[in-house]
PDB file of C-alpha atoms in Angstrom:
ATOM      1  CA  MET A   2    -106.365 -49.260 -55.929  1.00  0.00           C
ATOM      2  CA  HIS A   3    -107.280 -45.581 -56.052  1.00  0.00           C
ATOM      3  CA  ARG A   4    -108.133 -45.770 -59.771  1.00  0.00           C
ATOM      4  CA  THR A   5    -110.104 -48.971 -59.227  1.00  0.00           C
ATOM      5  CA  ALA A   6    -112.188 -47.340 -56.495  1.00  0.00           C
ATOM      6  CA  GLU A   7    -112.852 -44.333 -58.719  1.00  0.00           C
ATOM      7  CA  PHE A   8    -113.858 -46.637 -61.564  1.00  0.00           C
ATOM      8  CA  LEU A   9    -116.266 -48.556 -59.308  1.00  0.00           C
ATOM      9  CA  ARG A  10    -117.793 -45.327 -57.961  1.00  0.00           C
ATOM     10  CA  ALA A  11    -118.258 -44.009 -61.493  1.00  0.00           C
ATOM     11  CA  GLY A  12    -119.937 -47.254 -62.554  1.00  0.00           C
ATOM     12  CA  GLN A  13    -122.208 -47.221 -59.517  1.00  0.00           C
ATOM     13  CA  GLY A  14    -123.160 -43.627 -60.230  1.00  0.00           C
ATOM     14  CA  ALA A  15    -123.943 -44.379 -63.872  1.00  0.00           C
ATOM     15  CA  LEU A  16    -126.104 -47.355 -62.877  1.00  0.00           C
ATOM     16  CA  SER A  17    -127.960 -45.246 -60.305  1.00  0.00           C
ATOM     17  CA  ARG A  18    -128.681 -42.555 -62.895  1.00  0.00           C
ATOM     18  CA  PHE A  19    -129.814 -45.216 -65.362  1.00  0.00           C
ATOM     19  CA  HIS A  20    -132.099 -46.855 -62.807  1.00  0.00           C
ATOM     20  CA  ALA A  21    -133.536 -43.505 -61.678  1.00  0.00           C
ATOM     21  CA  ASP A  22    -135.628 -43.282 -64.848  1.00  0.00           C
ATOM     22  CA  PRO A  23    -137.831 -46.402 -65.439  1.00  0.00           C
ATOM     23  CA  ARG A  24    -137.993 -45.596 -69.144  1.00  0.00           C
ATOM     24  CA  HIS A  25    -134.386 -46.739 -69.571  1.00  0.00           C
ATOM     25  CA  TRP A  26    -135.228 -50.310 -68.522  1.00  0.00           C
ATOM     26  CA  GLN A  27    -138.395 -50.189 -70.575  1.00  0.00           C
ATOM     27  CA  LEU A  28    -136.418 -49.227 -73.675  1.00  0.00           C
ATOM     28  CA  VAL A  29    -133.964 -52.070 -73.064  1.00  0.00           C
ATOM     29  CA  ALA A  30    -136.806 -54.573 -72.728  1.00  0.00           C
ATOM     30  CA  LEU A  31    -138.687 -53.300 -75.774  1.00  0.00           C
ATOM     31  CA  SER A  32    -135.497 -53.329 -77.857  1.00  0.00           C
ATOM     32  CA  GLY A  33    -135.004 -56.974 -76.956  1.00  0.00           C
ATOM     33  CA  LEU A  34    -138.589 -57.832 -77.856  1.00  0.00           C
ATOM     34  CA  LEU A  35    -138.236 -56.051 -81.187  1.00  0.00           C
ATOM     35  CA  SER A  36    -135.104 -58.055 -81.923  1.00  0.00           C
ATOM     36  CA  LEU A  37    -136.919 -61.285 -81.086  1.00  0.00           C
ATOM     37  CA  SER A  38    -139.844 -60.274 -83.277  1.00  0.00           C
ATOM     38  CA  TRP A  39    -137.549 -59.394 -86.198  1.00  0.00           C
ATOM     39  CA  LEU A  40    -135.301 -62.442 -85.981  1.00  0.00           C
ATOM     40  CA  GLY A  41    -137.855 -65.033 -84.862  1.00  0.00           C
ATOM     41  CA  SER A  42    -140.904 -64.407 -87.040  1.00  0.00           C
ATOM     42  CA  ASP A  43    -141.566 -63.841 -90.739  1.00  0.00           C
ATOM     43  CA  PHE A  44    -144.557 -61.712 -89.756  1.00  0.00           C
ATOM     44  CA  GLY A  45    -142.920 -59.722 -86.979  1.00  0.00           C
ATOM     45  CA  SER A  46    -141.463 -56.253 -86.789  1.00  0.00           C
ATOM     46  CA  SER A  47    -138.434 -55.055 -88.747  1.00  0.00           C
ATOM     47  CA  PRO A  48    -135.943 -52.153 -88.753  1.00  0.00           C
ATOM     48  CA  GLN A  49    -137.938 -50.510 -91.565  1.00  0.00           C
ATOM     49  CA  ILE A  50    -141.123 -50.635 -89.503  1.00  0.00           C
ATOM     50  CA  LEU A  51    -139.369 -49.218 -86.459  1.00  0.00           C
ATOM     51  CA  ALA A  52    -137.783 -46.443 -88.547  1.00  0.00           C
ATOM     52  CA  ALA A  53    -141.198 -45.447 -89.926  1.00  0.00           C
ATOM     53  CA  ALA A  54    -142.740 -45.379 -86.450  1.00  0.00           C
ATOM     54  CA  LEU A  55    -139.809 -43.387 -85.059  1.00  0.00           C
ATOM     55  CA  CYS A  56    -140.169 -40.767 -87.792  1.00  0.00           C
ATOM     56  CA  GLY A  57    -143.819 -40.234 -86.905  1.00  0.00           C
ATOM     57  CA  ALA A  58    -143.362 -40.212 -83.128  1.00  0.00           C
ATOM     58  CA  LEU A  59    -140.225 -38.061 -82.954  1.00  0.00           C
ATOM     59  CA  GLY A  60    -141.523 -35.679 -85.630  1.00  0.00           C
ATOM     60  CA  VAL A  61    -144.697 -34.827 -83.714  1.00  0.00           C
ATOM     61  CA  GLU A  62    -142.865 -34.767 -80.376  1.00  0.00           C
ATOM     62  CA  ALA A  63    -140.386 -32.231 -81.824  1.00  0.00           C
ATOM     63  CA  LEU A  64    -143.261 -30.198 -83.241  1.00  0.00           C
ATOM     64  CA  GLY A  65    -144.896 -30.127 -79.809  1.00  0.00           C
ATOM     65  CA  ALA A  66    -141.663 -28.982 -78.136  1.00  0.00           C
ATOM     66  CA  TRP A  67    -141.247 -26.256 -80.748  1.00  0.00           C
ATOM     67  CA  TRP A  68    -144.836 -25.075 -80.196  1.00  0.00           C
ATOM     68  CA  ARG A  69    -144.367 -24.909 -76.432  1.00  0.00           C
ATOM     69  CA  ARG A  70    -141.271 -22.739 -76.841  1.00  0.00           C
ATOM     70  CA  ARG A  71    -142.958 -20.518 -79.429  1.00  0.00           C
ATOM     71  CA  THR A  72    -146.039 -19.913 -77.290  1.00  0.00           C
ATOM     72  CA  GLY A  73    -144.009 -19.342 -74.111  1.00  0.00           C
ATOM     73  CA  ARG A  74    -145.621 -22.212 -72.238  1.00  0.00           C
ATOM     74  CA  ARG A  75    -143.905 -24.429 -69.723  1.00  0.00           C
ATOM     75  CA  PRO A  76    -140.298 -24.964 -70.907  1.00  0.00           C
ATOM     76  CA  LYS A  77    -139.819 -28.669 -71.413  1.00  0.00           C
ATOM     77  CA  PRO A  78    -137.078 -30.579 -73.242  1.00  0.00           C
ATOM     78  CA  LEU A  79    -137.856 -32.929 -76.100  1.00  0.00           C
ATOM     79  CA  GLN A  80    -139.480 -36.045 -74.605  1.00  0.00           C
ATOM     80  CA  TRP A  81    -137.553 -38.412 -76.871  1.00  0.00           C
ATOM     81  CA  LYS A  82    -137.663 -41.356 -74.463  1.00  0.00           C
ATOM     82  CA  SER A  83    -141.463 -41.369 -74.390  1.00  0.00           C
ATOM     83  CA  ALA A  84    -141.529 -41.011 -78.180  1.00  0.00           C
ATOM     84  CA  LEU A  85    -139.208 -44.009 -78.542  1.00  0.00           C
ATOM     85  CA  ILE A  86    -141.349 -46.137 -76.200  1.00  0.00           C
ATOM     86  CA  THR A  87    -144.467 -45.241 -78.181  1.00  0.00           C
ATOM     87  CA  ALA A  88    -142.758 -46.079 -81.487  1.00  0.00           C
ATOM     88  CA  PHE A  89    -141.561 -49.412 -80.089  1.00  0.00           C
ATOM     89  CA  GLY A  90    -145.055 -50.279 -78.841  1.00  0.00           C
ATOM     90  CA  VAL A  91    -146.658 -49.454 -82.195  1.00  0.00           C
ATOM     91  CA  SER A  92    -144.015 -51.468 -84.062  1.00  0.00           C
ATOM     92  CA  LEU A  93    -144.488 -54.508 -81.816  1.00  0.00           C
ATOM     93  CA  LEU A  94    -148.270 -54.806 -81.800  1.00  0.00           C
ATOM     94  CA  LEU A  95    -149.494 -53.250 -85.058  1.00  0.00           C
ATOM     95  CA  ARG A  96    -149.330 -55.101 -88.372  1.00  0.00           C
ATOM     96  CA  ALA A  97    -150.041 -53.267 -91.648  1.00  0.00           C
ATOM     97  CA  ASP A  98    -149.659 -53.400 -95.424  1.00  0.00           C
ATOM     98  CA  ALA A  99    -147.671 -50.163 -95.797  1.00  0.00           C
ATOM     99  CA  LEU A 100    -144.928 -48.369 -93.849  1.00  0.00           C
ATOM    100  CA  TRP A 101    -146.809 -45.074 -93.771  1.00  0.00           C
ATOM    101  CA  ILE A 102    -149.430 -46.660 -91.509  1.00  0.00           C
ATOM    102  CA  TRP A 103    -146.868 -47.240 -88.736  1.00  0.00           C
ATOM    103  CA  SER A 104    -145.619 -43.680 -89.133  1.00  0.00           C
ATOM    104  CA  ALA A 105    -149.137 -42.235 -89.049  1.00  0.00           C
ATOM    105  CA  ALA A 106    -150.111 -44.371 -86.057  1.00  0.00           C
ATOM    106  CA  ALA A 107    -147.078 -43.243 -84.051  1.00  0.00           C
ATOM    107  CA  ALA A 108    -147.652 -39.594 -85.041  1.00  0.00           C
ATOM    108  CA  PHE A 109    -151.309 -39.773 -83.951  1.00  0.00           C
ATOM    109  CA  ALA A 110    -150.265 -41.424 -80.691  1.00  0.00           C
ATOM    110  CA  ILE A 111    -147.943 -38.560 -79.743  1.00  0.00           C
ATOM    111  CA  ALA A 112    -150.471 -35.943 -80.879  1.00  0.00           C
ATOM    112  CA  ALA A 113    -153.125 -37.569 -78.676  1.00  0.00           C
ATOM    113  CA  LYS A 114    -150.678 -37.599 -75.772  1.00  0.00           C
ATOM    114  CA  LEU A 115    -150.011 -33.872 -76.145  1.00  0.00           C
ATOM    115  CA  LEU A 116    -153.572 -32.719 -76.817  1.00  0.00           C
ATOM    116  CA  LEU A 117    -155.974 -35.064 -75.010  1.00  0.00           C
ATOM    117  CA  ARG A 118    -155.262 -34.278 -71.368  1.00  0.00           C
ATOM    118  CA  TRP A 119    -157.189 -33.740 -68.167  1.00  0.00           C
ATOM    119  CA  ASN A 120    -155.763 -31.858 -65.200  1.00  0.00           C
ATOM    120  CA  GLY A 121    -152.277 -32.110 -66.665  1.00  0.00           C
ATOM    121  CA  LYS A 122    -152.517 -35.866 -67.256  1.00  0.00           C
ATOM    122  CA  GLN A 123    -152.900 -37.672 -70.560  1.00  0.00           C
ATOM    123  CA  LEU A 124    -156.209 -39.485 -71.038  1.00  0.00           C
ATOM    124  CA  PHE A 125    -155.041 -42.410 -73.177  1.00  0.00           C
ATOM    125  CA  ASN A 126    -152.028 -44.630 -73.497  1.00  0.00           C
ATOM    126  CA  PRO A 127    -150.269 -43.156 -76.567  1.00  0.00           C
ATOM    127  CA  ALA A 128    -149.444 -46.425 -78.363  1.00  0.00           C
ATOM    128  CA  CYS A 129    -152.950 -47.745 -77.692  1.00  0.00           C
ATOM    129  CA  SER A 130    -154.622 -44.680 -79.205  1.00  0.00           C
ATOM    130  CA  GLY A 131    -152.307 -44.753 -82.231  1.00  0.00           C
ATOM    131  CA  ILE A 132    -152.943 -48.434 -82.969  1.00  0.00           C
ATOM    132  CA  LEU A 133    -156.717 -48.052 -82.621  1.00  0.00           C
ATOM    133  CA  ALA A 134    -156.696 -45.012 -84.925  1.00  0.00           C
ATOM    134  CA  ALA A 135    -154.789 -47.027 -87.536  1.00  0.00           C
ATOM    135  CA  LEU A 136    -157.270 -49.915 -87.286  1.00  0.00           C
ATOM    136  CA  TRP A 137    -160.277 -47.646 -87.680  1.00  0.00           C
ATOM    137  CA  VAL A 138    -159.130 -45.371 -90.526  1.00  0.00           C
ATOM    138  CA  SER A 139    -156.843 -47.567 -92.648  1.00  0.00           C
ATOM    139  CA  GLY A 140    -159.670 -49.339 -94.449  1.00  0.00           C
ATOM    140  CA  GLY A 141    -158.571 -52.852 -93.506  1.00  0.00           C
ATOM    141  CA  GLN A 142    -154.867 -52.279 -94.229  1.00  0.00           C
ATOM    142  CA  ALA A 143    -153.937 -52.566 -90.542  1.00  0.00           C
ATOM    143  CA  TRP A 144    -154.662 -55.219 -87.960  1.00  0.00           C
ATOM    144  CA  VAL A 145    -153.555 -56.663 -84.634  1.00  0.00           C
ATOM    145  CA  SER A 146    -152.735 -60.348 -84.613  1.00  0.00           C
ATOM    146  CA  ALA A 147    -153.188 -61.954 -81.206  1.00  0.00           C
ATOM    147  CA  GLY A 148    -151.107 -64.924 -82.304  1.00  0.00           C
ATOM    148  CA  GLN A 149    -148.199 -63.090 -83.932  1.00  0.00           C
ATOM    149  CA  TRP A 150    -145.980 -63.846 -80.935  1.00  0.00           C
ATOM    150  CA  GLY A 151    -147.129 -67.428 -80.490  1.00  0.00           C
ATOM    151  CA  GLN A 152    -147.007 -69.116 -77.131  1.00  0.00           C
ATOM    152  CA  THR A 153    -143.279 -69.641 -76.918  1.00  0.00           C
ATOM    153  CA  SER A 154    -141.932 -69.790 -73.407  1.00  0.00           C
ATOM    154  CA  LEU A 155    -138.975 -67.688 -74.537  1.00  0.00           C
ATOM    155  CA  VAL A 156    -141.084 -64.627 -75.228  1.00  0.00           C
ATOM    156  CA  ALA A 157    -143.197 -65.124 -72.115  1.00  0.00           C
ATOM    157  CA  GLY A 158    -140.197 -65.539 -69.853  1.00  0.00           C
ATOM    158  CA  TYR A 159    -138.401 -62.602 -71.424  1.00  0.00           C
ATOM    159  CA  ALA A 160    -141.385 -60.298 -71.158  1.00  0.00           C
ATOM    160  CA  LEU A 161    -142.076 -61.297 -67.568  1.00  0.00           C
ATOM    161  CA  GLY A 162    -138.504 -60.907 -66.390  1.00  0.00           C
ATOM    162  CA  MET A 163    -137.787 -57.606 -68.062  1.00  0.00           C
ATOM    163  CA  ALA A 164    -141.188 -56.179 -67.242  1.00  0.00           C
ATOM    164  CA  ALA A 165    -140.766 -57.029 -63.567  1.00  0.00           C
ATOM    165  CA  LEU A 166    -137.432 -55.249 -63.611  1.00  0.00           C
ATOM    166  CA  THR A 167    -138.907 -52.252 -65.364  1.00  0.00           C
ATOM    167  CA  LEU A 168    -142.017 -51.958 -63.279  1.00  0.00           C
ATOM    168  CA  SER A 169    -140.281 -52.369 -59.965  1.00  0.00           C
ATOM    169  CA  SER A 170    -138.690 -48.954 -60.440  1.00  0.00           C
ATOM    170  CA  ALA A 171    -141.861 -47.461 -61.900  1.00  0.00           C
ATOM    171  CA  ARG A 172    -143.917 -48.962 -59.057  1.00  0.00           C
ATOM    172  CA  ARG A 173    -146.595 -50.212 -61.420  1.00  0.00           C
ATOM    173  CA  LEU A 174    -146.270 -53.976 -61.007  1.00  0.00           C
ATOM    174  CA  ASP A 175    -149.583 -53.920 -59.103  1.00  0.00           C
ATOM    175  CA  ILE A 176    -151.636 -52.926 -62.133  1.00  0.00           C
ATOM    176  CA  ALA A 177    -149.998 -55.562 -64.377  1.00  0.00           C
ATOM    177  CA  LEU A 178    -150.669 -58.327 -61.870  1.00  0.00           C
ATOM    178  CA  GLY A 179    -154.163 -56.971 -61.242  1.00  0.00           C
ATOM    179  CA  PHE A 180    -154.984 -57.153 -64.924  1.00  0.00           C
ATOM    180  CA  LEU A 181    -153.464 -60.614 -65.462  1.00  0.00           C
ATOM    181  CA  GLY A 182    -155.079 -61.972 -62.286  1.00  0.00           C
ATOM    182  CA  SER A 183    -158.517 -60.663 -63.242  1.00  0.00           C
ATOM    183  CA  PHE A 184    -158.166 -61.903 -66.812  1.00  0.00           C
ATOM    184  CA  ALA A 185    -156.995 -65.326 -65.608  1.00  0.00           C
ATOM    185  CA  ALA A 186    -159.898 -65.624 -63.155  1.00  0.00           C
ATOM    186  CA  LEU A 187    -162.377 -64.797 -65.914  1.00  0.00           C
ATOM    187  CA  ALA A 188    -160.752 -67.218 -68.384  1.00  0.00           C
ATOM    188  CA  VAL A 189    -160.741 -70.100 -65.897  1.00  0.00           C
ATOM    189  CA  THR A 190    -164.314 -69.368 -64.758  1.00  0.00           C
ATOM    190  CA  ARG A 191    -165.504 -69.339 -68.356  1.00  0.00           C
ATOM    191  CA  ALA A 192    -163.731 -72.617 -69.121  1.00  0.00           C
ATOM    192  CA  LEU A 193    -165.274 -74.303 -66.071  1.00  0.00           C
ATOM    193  CA  TRP A 194    -168.710 -72.868 -66.873  1.00  0.00           C
ATOM    194  CA  LEU A 195    -168.624 -74.170 -70.448  1.00  0.00           C
ATOM    195  CA  GLY A 196    -166.977 -77.459 -69.511  1.00  0.00           C
ATOM    196  CA  ASP A 197    -163.910 -76.707 -71.620  1.00  0.00           C
ATOM    197  CA  PRO A 198    -160.459 -78.059 -70.715  1.00  0.00           C
ATOM    198  CA  LEU A 199    -158.330 -75.617 -68.723  1.00  0.00           C
ATOM    199  CA  ALA A 200    -155.734 -75.867 -71.471  1.00  0.00           C
ATOM    200  CA  ILE A 201    -157.843 -73.372 -73.427  1.00  0.00           C
ATOM    201  CA  ALA A 202    -157.593 -70.807 -70.632  1.00  0.00           C
ATOM    202  CA  TRP A 203    -153.841 -71.395 -70.344  1.00  0.00           C
ATOM    203  CA  HIS A 204    -153.458 -70.984 -74.099  1.00  0.00           C
ATOM    204  CA  GLN A 205    -155.125 -67.548 -73.863  1.00  0.00           C
ATOM    205  CA  LEU A 206    -152.990 -66.500 -70.895  1.00  0.00           C
ATOM    206  CA  SER A 207    -149.680 -67.558 -72.444  1.00  0.00           C
ATOM    207  CA  SER A 208    -150.075 -65.299 -75.467  1.00  0.00           C
ATOM    208  CA  GLY A 209    -147.023 -63.120 -76.004  1.00  0.00           C
ATOM    209  CA  SER A 210    -149.228 -60.246 -77.175  1.00  0.00           C
ATOM    210  CA  LEU A 211    -151.235 -60.386 -73.942  1.00  0.00           C
ATOM    211  CA  LEU A 212    -148.068 -60.251 -71.846  1.00  0.00           C
ATOM    212  CA  ILE A 213    -146.735 -57.276 -73.811  1.00  0.00           C
ATOM    213  CA  PHE A 214    -150.077 -55.518 -73.339  1.00  0.00           C
ATOM    214  CA  ALA A 215    -150.121 -56.321 -69.620  1.00  0.00           C
ATOM    215  CA  PHE A 216    -146.558 -55.280 -68.809  1.00  0.00           C
ATOM    216  CA  PHE A 217    -145.826 -52.506 -71.285  1.00  0.00           C
ATOM    217  CA  MET A 218    -149.162 -50.852 -72.067  1.00  0.00           C
ATOM    218  CA  VAL A 219    -151.818 -51.118 -69.352  1.00  0.00           C
ATOM    219  CA  THR A 220    -149.126 -50.122 -66.828  1.00  0.00           C
ATOM    220  CA  ASP A 221    -148.440 -46.691 -68.361  1.00  0.00           C
ATOM    221  CA  PRO A 222    -148.055 -44.515 -65.222  1.00  0.00           C
ATOM    222  CA  ARG A 223    -149.011 -41.289 -67.045  1.00  0.00           C
ATOM    223  CA  SER A 224    -152.486 -42.439 -68.103  1.00  0.00           C
ATOM    224  CA  THR A 225    -153.553 -44.736 -65.239  1.00  0.00           C
ATOM    225  CA  PRO A 226    -154.876 -43.843 -61.747  1.00  0.00           C
ATOM    226  CA  ASP A 227    -152.476 -42.403 -59.194  1.00  0.00           C
ATOM    227  CA  SER A 228    -153.524 -44.517 -56.200  1.00  0.00           C
ATOM    228  CA  ARG A 229    -153.024 -48.277 -55.830  1.00  0.00           C
ATOM    229  CA  ARG A 230    -156.720 -48.903 -55.143  1.00  0.00           C
ATOM    230  CA  GLY A 231    -157.617 -46.899 -58.226  1.00  0.00           C
ATOM    231  CA  ARG A 232    -155.120 -48.849 -60.341  1.00  0.00           C
ATOM    232  CA  LEU A 233    -156.464 -52.221 -59.177  1.00  0.00           C
ATOM    233  CA  LEU A 234    -160.033 -51.163 -59.989  1.00  0.00           C
ATOM    234  CA  PHE A 235    -158.799 -49.861 -63.333  1.00  0.00           C
ATOM    235  CA  ALA A 236    -157.003 -53.147 -64.117  1.00  0.00           C
ATOM    236  CA  ALA A 237    -160.051 -55.232 -63.211  1.00  0.00           C
ATOM    237  CA  ALA A 238    -162.321 -53.059 -65.353  1.00  0.00           C
ATOM    238  CA  VAL A 239    -159.992 -53.399 -68.359  1.00  0.00           C
ATOM    239  CA  ALA A 240    -159.877 -57.189 -67.919  1.00  0.00           C
ATOM    240  CA  VAL A 241    -163.668 -57.502 -67.639  1.00  0.00           C
ATOM    241  CA  LEU A 242    -164.374 -55.291 -70.662  1.00  0.00           C
ATOM    242  CA  ALA A 243    -161.631 -56.921 -72.761  1.00  0.00           C
ATOM    243  CA  SER A 244    -163.014 -60.388 -71.964  1.00  0.00           C
ATOM    244  CA  ALA A 245    -166.568 -59.321 -72.777  1.00  0.00           C
ATOM    245  CA  LEU A 246    -165.533 -57.776 -76.101  1.00  0.00           C
ATOM    246  CA  HIS A 247    -163.402 -60.784 -77.052  1.00  0.00           C
ATOM    247  CA  TRP A 248    -165.738 -63.589 -76.009  1.00  0.00           C
ATOM    248  CA  GLY A 249    -168.929 -61.785 -77.043  1.00  0.00           C
ATOM    249  CA  PRO A 250    -168.801 -59.888 -80.363  1.00  0.00           C
ATOM    250  CA  ASN A 251    -165.160 -61.034 -80.948  1.00  0.00           C
ATOM    251  CA  VAL A 252    -163.904 -57.455 -81.319  1.00  0.00           C
ATOM    252  CA  GLN A 253    -160.454 -57.145 -82.884  1.00  0.00           C
ATOM    253  CA  ALA A 254    -157.841 -55.807 -80.451  1.00  0.00           C
ATOM    254  CA  ALA A 255    -160.332 -56.140 -77.585  1.00  0.00           C
ATOM    255  CA  PRO A 256    -157.758 -55.353 -74.823  1.00  0.00           C
ATOM    256  CA  LEU A 257    -156.772 -52.125 -76.608  1.00  0.00           C
ATOM    257  CA  VAL A 258    -160.396 -51.056 -77.049  1.00  0.00           C
ATOM    258  CA  ALA A 259    -161.049 -51.829 -73.383  1.00  0.00           C
ATOM    259  CA  LEU A 260    -157.987 -49.859 -72.273  1.00  0.00           C
ATOM    260  CA  ALA A 261    -159.052 -46.799 -74.266  1.00  0.00           C
ATOM    261  CA  ALA A 262    -162.624 -46.975 -72.957  1.00  0.00           C
ATOM    262  CA  VAL A 263    -161.676 -47.486 -69.309  1.00  0.00           C
ATOM    263  CA  GLY A 264    -159.046 -44.741 -69.627  1.00  0.00           C
ATOM    264  CA  LEU A 265    -161.900 -42.230 -69.647  1.00  0.00           C
ATOM    265  CA  LEU A 266    -162.604 -43.248 -66.033  1.00  0.00           C
ATOM    266  CA  THR A 267    -159.122 -42.311 -64.813  1.00  0.00           C
ATOM    267  CA  PRO A 268    -160.029 -38.688 -63.879  1.00  0.00           C
ATOM    268  CA  LEU A 269    -162.995 -40.016 -61.883  1.00  0.00           C
ATOM    269  CA  LEU A 270    -160.854 -42.595 -60.073  1.00  0.00           C
ATOM    270  CA  ASP A 271    -158.185 -39.973 -59.321  1.00  0.00           C
ATOM    271  CA  GLN A 272    -160.863 -37.679 -57.879  1.00  0.00           C
ATOM    272  CA  HIS A 273    -162.409 -40.262 -55.537  1.00  0.00           C
ATOM    273  CA  LEU A 274    -159.254 -42.301 -54.820  1.00  0.00           C
ATOM    274  CA  PRO A 275    -156.489 -39.673 -54.873  1.00  0.00           C
ATOM    275  CA  GLY A 276    -152.819 -40.592 -54.862  1.00  0.00           C
ATOM    276  CA  ARG A 277    -149.439 -39.090 -55.579  1.00  0.00           C
ATOM    277  CA  ARG A 278    -148.955 -38.066 -59.206  1.00  0.00           C
ATOM    278  CA  PHE A 279    -146.264 -40.095 -60.975  1.00  0.00           C
ATOM    279  CA  ARG A 280    -143.194 -38.363 -62.399  1.00  0.00           C
ATOM    280  CA  TRP A 281    -140.547 -40.041 -64.506  1.00  0.00           C
ATOM    281  CA  THR A 282    -137.502 -38.341 -62.995  1.00  0.00           C
ATOM    282  CA  ALA A 283    -136.516 -36.536 -59.809  1.00  0.00           C
ATOM    283  CA  ALA A 284    -136.505 -33.227 -61.713  1.00  0.00           C
ATOM    284  CA  GLU A 285    -140.085 -33.794 -62.870  1.00  0.00           C
ATOM    285  CA  ARG A 286    -141.106 -34.626 -59.310  1.00  0.00           C
ATOM    286  CA  ARG A 287    -140.353 -30.996 -58.363  1.00  0.00           C
ATOM    287  CA  PRO A 288    -142.640 -29.057 -60.731  1.00  0.00           C
ATOM    288  CA  LEU A 289    -141.915 -25.357 -61.000  1.00  0.00           C
ATOM    289  CA  ILE A 290    -145.565 -24.467 -61.600  1.00  0.00           C
ATOM    290  CA  PRO A 291    -148.914 -25.925 -60.510  1.00  0.00           C
ATOM    291  CA  HIS A 292    -150.515 -28.743 -62.518  1.00  0.00           C
ATOM    292  CA  SER A 293    -153.317 -26.405 -63.589  1.00  0.00           C
ATOM    293  CA  LEU A 294    -150.845 -24.376 -65.684  1.00  0.00           C
ATOM    294  CA  GLU A 295    -149.360 -27.338 -67.538  1.00  0.00           C
ATOM    295  CA  VAL A 296    -149.762 -27.694 -71.283  1.00  0.00           C
ATOM    296  CA  ARG A 297    -153.104 -29.190 -72.306  1.00  0.00           C
TER     297      ARG A 297
END
């Protein structure tokens, strides 16, 4: 009985430590989605793609950690969890003709995360910035396919369930629902306005790529507003701009372009609608130095 109680306490402690960092659940969910993409689609991700993206992301993250130590700035361990999440996101959403494009996209994403900051907070979602950079500089060798995940209920149910679990500990479910609700309202309104069947709006909303964007990208707590009101405004603005870019000039990767553009408003929203700054772990929630001295 004594050993059983010790075993149960150890298991409970391990689960508590695992749950304390939302990135752990996010990595579990993204790993499952990558497996589904690899096993369920001829055009999906693969271990080679993930390996290339990991090389780029972890390489630049390690370089950044080395530079911080060398210059005597804020001591900070290697942020390998964030690098893995960025590599997973790039591998899931970006399609390309050559492996080096995934590696370069992930490397750019981490570099943008480390360098493009305002008041100690990153300006752009790393995976979003890396994918857009690959689209714009690869000369047509990279693209984002809105239909690569199809409309299978398996992917939708998986993404919804795991994302809800992830975001409940990160406290960012509000921004995901705000984005999906705004996007759904716009899609239904447009269908009614044009006299189209509502099946068209449902088809757009049941896209696996849209769900991955909504639950694993637009919800990034390090590049979105700190307050709930700011996040809801942010989510609505992304949905409106993404809809306008998609239904108007039919811009490729319209949600990603919208997220990057609206991300520039985050400092303004944080200034006028202040909230508590998000930290991944309890240790990060007790900063040793003021935000103004953080690495930029």
